[in-house]
Amino acid sequence: MDGNNNTVTRLSQRYLDSLLRKDSLQAAWVVDDALAMGLAPVDIYLKVLAQVLIEVGKLWHDGKINVADEHVATQITLDQMARLRHGFRVQARRGLMAAVASVQGNHHSLGARIFADLLLLDGWEVHFLGEDTPNHDLVEFARHERPALVGISISLRDQVASLA
């Protein structure tokens, strides 16, 4: 299946509804349905999970949900990503290593986790360092491990200075 728009729209709406109801079981069913319909994991990540979380962020920004609601949606999605990640079928290793982290001061790691998982799916060896990685420690890690790619995530404009 190529992930046609109607199918993805329906799955996304169901996934958003499950997040707003804080229903992790329904969220899992949506992901299972997407897989059963032949949607590739990369499409589930980018066309369903990430797009729905953008909508959740808009709802938070507009004051329609609060931080706790947004955090529950994020945690449910991280759980679904872990389920998908454990089922990845990587055809071949690329012989490339990446380190992925959220910059010091960034307590949001979901975007970094998505990027890390997509690299894993593409055959990369990935070291995911998570959120709020101290700058010095990230530099030391990169010097020691010598990854071909270092991915660093920020969430807010004021984190650009820390990124630099």
PDB file of N, CA and C in Angstrom, residues 93-102 111-130 133 138-139 141-153:
ATOM      1  N   ARG A  93      22.762  -3.660   6.712  1.00  0.00           N
ATOM      2  CA  ARG A  93      23.455  -2.594   7.436  1.00  0.00           C
ATOM      3  C   ARG A  93      24.216  -1.741   6.437  1.00  0.00           C
ATOM      4  N   ARG A  94      24.243  -0.463   6.686  1.00  0.00           N
ATOM      5  CA  ARG A  94      24.958   0.461   5.809  1.00  0.00           C
ATOM      6  C   ARG A  94      26.421   0.635   6.214  1.00  0.00           C
ATOM      7  N   GLY A  95      26.772   0.182   7.414  1.00  0.00           N
ATOM      8  CA  GLY A  95      28.130   0.397   7.884  1.00  0.00           C
ATOM      9  C   GLY A  95      28.344   1.826   8.371  1.00  0.00           C
ATOM     10  N   LEU A  96      27.256   2.500   8.681  1.00  0.00           N
ATOM     11  CA  LEU A  96      27.323   3.884   9.148  1.00  0.00           C
ATOM     12  C   LEU A  96      26.771   3.980  10.561  1.00  0.00           C
ATOM     13  N   MET A  97      27.388   4.861  11.355  1.00  0.00           N
ATOM     14  CA  MET A  97      26.945   5.074  12.724  1.00  0.00           C
ATOM     15  C   MET A  97      26.511   6.522  12.883  1.00  0.00           C
ATOM     16  N   ALA A  98      25.457   6.707  13.687  1.00  0.00           N
ATOM     17  CA  ALA A  98      24.975   8.045  14.013  1.00  0.00           C
ATOM     18  C   ALA A  98      24.783   8.162  15.511  1.00  0.00           C
ATOM     19  N   ALA A  99      24.958   9.366  15.994  1.00  0.00           N
ATOM     20  CA  ALA A  99      24.609   9.711  17.376  1.00  0.00           C
ATOM     21  C   ALA A  99      23.507  10.757  17.281  1.00  0.00           C
ATOM     22  N   VAL A 100      22.430  10.557  18.036  1.00  0.00           N
ATOM     23  CA  VAL A 100      21.299  11.473  17.998  1.00  0.00           C
ATOM     24  C   VAL A 100      20.948  11.859  19.423  1.00  0.00           C
ATOM     25  N   ALA A 101      20.775  13.168  19.638  1.00  0.00           N
ATOM     26  CA  ALA A 101      20.489  13.669  20.982  1.00  0.00           C
ATOM     27  C   ALA A 101      19.676  14.952  20.907  1.00  0.00           C
ATOM     28  N   SER A 102      19.052  15.275  22.007  1.00  0.00           N
ATOM     29  CA  SER A 102      18.445  16.595  22.173  1.00  0.00           C
ATOM     30  C   SER A 102      19.465  17.458  22.898  1.00  0.00           C
ATOM     31  N   GLY A 111      11.190  14.282  18.627  1.00  0.00           N
ATOM     32  CA  GLY A 111      11.685  14.505  17.270  1.00  0.00           C
ATOM     33  C   GLY A 111      13.004  13.791  17.033  1.00  0.00           C
ATOM     34  N   ALA A 112      13.882  13.859  18.021  1.00  0.00           N
ATOM     35  CA  ALA A 112      15.167  13.163  17.919  1.00  0.00           C
ATOM     36  C   ALA A 112      14.957  11.649  17.839  1.00  0.00           C
ATOM     37  N   ARG A 113      13.997  11.147  18.606  1.00  0.00           N
ATOM     38  CA  ARG A 113      13.716   9.703  18.595  1.00  0.00           C
ATOM     39  C   ARG A 113      13.180   9.277  17.228  1.00  0.00           C
ATOM     40  N   ILE A 114      12.300  10.100  16.646  1.00  0.00           N
ATOM     41  CA  ILE A 114      11.789   9.792  15.307  1.00  0.00           C
ATOM     42  C   ILE A 114      12.953   9.708  14.317  1.00  0.00           C
ATOM     43  N   PHE A 115      13.823  10.712  14.352  1.00  0.00           N
ATOM     44  CA  PHE A 115      14.973  10.731  13.442  1.00  0.00           C
ATOM     45  C   PHE A 115      15.860   9.503  13.661  1.00  0.00           C
ATOM     46  N   ALA A 116      16.149   9.182  14.912  1.00  0.00           N
ATOM     47  CA  ALA A 116      16.976   8.017  15.228  1.00  0.00           C
ATOM     48  C   ALA A 116      16.338   6.731  14.703  1.00  0.00           C
ATOM     49  N   ASP A 117      15.035   6.598  14.890  1.00  0.00           N
ATOM     50  CA  ASP A 117      14.348   5.393  14.437  1.00  0.00           C
ATOM     51  C   ASP A 117      14.356   5.276  12.914  1.00  0.00           C
ATOM     52  N   LEU A 118      14.201   6.398  12.236  1.00  0.00           N
ATOM     53  CA  LEU A 118      14.231   6.351  10.767  1.00  0.00           C
ATOM     54  C   LEU A 118      15.626   5.979  10.270  1.00  0.00           C
ATOM     55  N   LEU A 119      16.656   6.441  10.961  1.00  0.00           N
ATOM     56  CA  LEU A 119      18.017   6.014  10.610  1.00  0.00           C
ATOM     57  C   LEU A 119      18.182   4.510  10.844  1.00  0.00           C
ATOM     58  N   LEU A 120      17.673   4.017  11.974  1.00  0.00           N
ATOM     59  CA  LEU A 120      17.727   2.574  12.254  1.00  0.00           C
ATOM     60  C   LEU A 120      17.058   1.787  11.132  1.00  0.00           C
ATOM     61  N   LEU A 121      15.891   2.250  10.733  1.00  0.00           N
ATOM     62  CA  LEU A 121      15.141   1.577   9.675  1.00  0.00           C
ATOM     63  C   LEU A 121      15.918   1.579   8.363  1.00  0.00           C
ATOM     64  N   ASP A 122      16.748   2.596   8.181  1.00  0.00           N
ATOM     65  CA  ASP A 122      17.555   2.718   6.964  1.00  0.00           C
ATOM     66  C   ASP A 122      18.877   1.954   7.051  1.00  0.00           C
ATOM     67  N   GLY A 123      19.097   1.227   8.153  1.00  0.00           N
ATOM     68  CA  GLY A 123      20.282   0.383   8.257  1.00  0.00           C
ATOM     69  C   GLY A 123      21.454   0.997   9.011  1.00  0.00           C
ATOM     70  N   TRP A 124      21.263   2.140   9.623  1.00  0.00           N
ATOM     71  CA  TRP A 124      22.327   2.767  10.398  1.00  0.00           C
ATOM     72  C   TRP A 124      22.423   2.133  11.782  1.00  0.00           C
ATOM     73  N   GLU A 125      23.608   2.119  12.341  1.00  0.00           N
ATOM     74  CA  GLU A 125      23.787   1.850  13.767  1.00  0.00           C
ATOM     75  C   GLU A 125      23.576   3.194  14.458  1.00  0.00           C
ATOM     76  N   VAL A 126      22.671   3.238  15.428  1.00  0.00           N
ATOM     77  CA  VAL A 126      22.315   4.516  16.042  1.00  0.00           C
ATOM     78  C   VAL A 126      22.511   4.455  17.544  1.00  0.00           C
ATOM     79  N   HIS A 127      23.196   5.468  18.052  1.00  0.00           N
ATOM     80  CA  HIS A 127      23.302   5.675  19.494  1.00  0.00           C
ATOM     81  C   HIS A 127      22.385   6.841  19.825  1.00  0.00           C
ATOM     82  N   PHE A 128      21.292   6.542  20.526  1.00  0.00           N
ATOM     83  CA  PHE A 128      20.330   7.574  20.906  1.00  0.00           C
ATOM     84  C   PHE A 128      20.649   8.010  22.327  1.00  0.00           C
ATOM     85  N   LEU A 129      21.020   9.273  22.477  1.00  0.00           N
ATOM     86  CA  LEU A 129      21.440   9.781  23.779  1.00  0.00           C
ATOM     87  C   LEU A 129      20.317  10.452  24.553  1.00  0.00           C
ATOM     88  N   GLY A 130      19.171  10.661  23.932  1.00  0.00           N
ATOM     89  CA  GLY A 130      18.009  11.176  24.642  1.00  0.00           C
ATOM     90  C   GLY A 130      17.987  12.682  24.796  1.00  0.00           C
ATOM     91  N   THR A 133      21.049  16.419  26.662  1.00  0.00           N
ATOM     92  CA  THR A 133      22.398  15.872  26.669  1.00  0.00           C
ATOM     93  C   THR A 133      23.396  17.018  26.864  1.00  0.00           C
ATOM     94  N   LEU A 138      28.262  15.320  24.879  1.00  0.00           N
ATOM     95  CA  LEU A 138      27.967  14.978  23.491  1.00  0.00           C
ATOM     96  C   LEU A 138      29.213  15.090  22.626  1.00  0.00           C
ATOM     97  N   VAL A 139      29.970  16.159  22.817  1.00  0.00           N
ATOM     98  CA  VAL A 139      31.215  16.344  22.055  1.00  0.00           C
ATOM     99  C   VAL A 139      32.193  15.219  22.374  1.00  0.00           C
ATOM    100  N   PHE A 141      31.481  12.219  23.480  1.00  0.00           N
ATOM    101  CA  PHE A 141      30.944  10.987  22.898  1.00  0.00           C
ATOM    102  C   PHE A 141      31.286  10.918  21.406  1.00  0.00           C
ATOM    103  N   ALA A 142      31.065  12.017  20.706  1.00  0.00           N
ATOM    104  CA  ALA A 142      31.331  12.047  19.264  1.00  0.00           C
ATOM    105  C   ALA A 142      32.814  11.847  18.965  1.00  0.00           C
ATOM    106  N   ARG A 143      33.662  12.467  19.764  1.00  0.00           N
ATOM    107  CA  ARG A 143      35.112  12.287  19.557  1.00  0.00           C
ATOM    108  C   ARG A 143      35.529  10.839  19.776  1.00  0.00           C
ATOM    109  N   HIS A 144      34.949  10.205  20.760  1.00  0.00           N
ATOM    110  CA  HIS A 144      35.325   8.828  21.088  1.00  0.00           C
ATOM    111  C   HIS A 144      34.730   7.823  20.099  1.00  0.00           C
ATOM    112  N   GLU A 145      33.449   7.968  19.775  1.00  0.00           N
ATOM    113  CA  GLU A 145      32.755   6.987  18.931  1.00  0.00           C
ATOM    114  C   GLU A 145      32.926   7.240  17.437  1.00  0.00           C
ATOM    115  N   ARG A 146      33.211   8.485  17.047  1.00  0.00           N
ATOM    116  CA  ARG A 146      33.449   8.873  15.647  1.00  0.00           C
ATOM    117  C   ARG A 146      32.271   8.532  14.719  1.00  0.00           C
ATOM    118  N   PRO A 147      31.048   8.939  15.070  1.00  0.00           N
ATOM    119  CA  PRO A 147      29.922   8.652  14.181  1.00  0.00           C
ATOM    120  C   PRO A 147      30.036   9.426  12.869  1.00  0.00           C
ATOM    121  N   ALA A 148      29.447   8.877  11.823  1.00  0.00           N
ATOM    122  CA  ALA A 148      29.416   9.566  10.535  1.00  0.00           C
ATOM    123  C   ALA A 148      28.459  10.754  10.584  1.00  0.00           C
ATOM    124  N   LEU A 149      27.497  10.713  11.501  1.00  0.00           N
ATOM    125  CA  LEU A 149      26.481  11.749  11.609  1.00  0.00           C
ATOM    126  C   LEU A 149      26.161  11.995  13.075  1.00  0.00           C
ATOM    127  N   VAL A 150      26.055  13.258  13.446  1.00  0.00           N
ATOM    128  CA  VAL A 150      25.554  13.631  14.767  1.00  0.00           C
ATOM    129  C   VAL A 150      24.296  14.458  14.531  1.00  0.00           C
ATOM    130  N   GLY A 151      23.174  13.954  14.992  1.00  0.00           N
ATOM    131  CA  GLY A 151      21.904  14.663  14.884  1.00  0.00           C
ATOM    132  C   GLY A 151      21.570  15.274  16.226  1.00  0.00           C
ATOM    133  N   ILE A 152      21.320  16.583  16.231  1.00  0.00           N
ATOM    134  CA  ILE A 152      21.028  17.293  17.472  1.00  0.00           C
ATOM    135  C   ILE A 152      19.691  17.998  17.323  1.00  0.00           C
ATOM    136  N   SER A 153      18.788  17.748  18.254  1.00  0.00           N
ATOM    137  CA  SER A 153      17.448  18.294  18.197  1.00  0.00           C
ATOM    138  C   SER A 153      17.291  19.468  19.159  1.00  0.00           C
TER     139      SER A 153
END
